[in-house]
Amino acid sequence: MAASGKKNMFNEATRVQMPAMVHLTRLGYTYFGKITEDMAGTVYDPDTNILINVFKEQFARLNPTHAGEAEQTLKTIYAIL
């Protein structure tokens, strides 16, 4: 039991989210922090939650012979949704 008046120190953020973030950054993933609504359309697409620049960079890296097709692929994804 927690002492009365003392806040519970353990919650989803401390037991799940933070350890997962630490683990994933150690594996080489990049943490982008809070993405705000004013970034919609420039940093990320609000309908798909795709980080636009990251998508384009990784698309070019994974598909070097089709690097210029990232924009069209994004448009295809939007059309499907």
Coordinates of C-alpha atoms in Angstrom, one line a residue:
M1 CA 0.0 0.0 0.0
A2 CA 1.1 3.5 -0.8
A3 CA 1.4 5.9 2.1
S4 CA -1.4 8.4 2.2
G5 CA -0.5 11.7 0.6
K6 CA 2.4 10.1 -1.4
K7 CA 2.0 10.0 -5.1
N8 CA 2.4 6.6 -6.8
M9 CA 5.7 6.7 -8.6
F10 CA 5.0 3.9 -11.0
N11 CA 2.8 4.2 -14.0
E12 CA 2.7 3.2 -17.7
A13 CA 5.2 5.9 -18.6
T14 CA 7.8 4.8 -16.0
R15 CA 7.2 1.0 -16.4
V16 CA 6.6 0.7 -20.2
Q17 CA 7.1 3.8 -22.3
M18 CA 10.5 5.0 -20.9
P19 CA 12.2 1.6 -20.8
A20 CA 11.0 0.9 -24.4
M21 CA 12.3 4.3 -25.5
V22 CA 15.7 3.6 -24.0
H23 CA 15.9 0.2 -25.5
L24 CA 14.9 1.3 -29.0
T25 CA 17.4 4.2 -29.0
R26 CA 20.1 1.8 -27.9
L27 CA 19.2 -0.3 -31.0
G28 CA 19.7 2.7 -33.2
Y29 CA 16.2 4.2 -33.5
T30 CA 15.8 7.9 -33.3
Y31 CA 13.3 9.4 -30.8
F32 CA 11.5 12.4 -32.3
G33 CA 9.8 13.7 -29.2
K34 CA 6.4 15.3 -29.2
I35 CA 5.1 16.0 -32.6
T36 CA 2.6 18.9 -32.5
E37 CA -0.3 19.8 -34.7
D38 CA 1.5 22.8 -36.3
M39 CA 4.0 20.3 -37.8
A40 CA 1.2 18.7 -39.8
G41 CA 1.9 18.6 -43.5
T42 CA 5.6 19.6 -43.1
V43 CA 7.1 17.1 -40.6
Y44 CA 4.5 14.4 -40.6
D45 CA 1.2 13.5 -42.3
P46 CA -1.7 13.7 -39.8
D47 CA -3.7 11.1 -41.6
T48 CA -1.0 8.4 -41.7
N49 CA 1.4 9.6 -39.0
I50 CA 4.2 9.1 -41.5
L51 CA 7.3 11.3 -40.8
I52 CA 7.7 12.7 -44.3
N53 CA 11.4 13.4 -44.4
V54 CA 12.2 10.1 -42.7
F55 CA 10.0 8.2 -45.2
K56 CA 11.8 9.9 -48.1
E57 CA 15.3 9.2 -46.8
Q58 CA 14.6 5.6 -45.9
F59 CA 12.7 5.0 -49.2
A60 CA 15.7 6.2 -51.1
R61 CA 18.0 4.1 -49.0
L62 CA 16.0 0.9 -49.4
N63 CA 15.1 1.5 -53.1
P64 CA 18.2 3.1 -54.6
T65 CA 17.0 2.5 -58.2
H66 CA 13.6 4.1 -57.4
A67 CA 14.8 7.0 -55.1
G68 CA 12.8 9.6 -57.0
E69 CA 9.5 7.7 -56.5
A70 CA 9.0 8.5 -52.8
E71 CA 6.6 11.3 -53.5
Q72 CA 4.5 9.1 -55.8
T73 CA 4.5 6.3 -53.2
L74 CA 3.3 8.7 -50.6
K75 CA 0.5 9.8 -52.9
T76 CA -0.4 6.1 -53.5
I77 CA -0.6 5.5 -49.8
Y78 CA -2.8 8.5 -49.3
A79 CA -5.1 7.4 -52.1
I80 CA -5.5 3.9 -50.6
L81 CA -6.5 5.3 -47.2

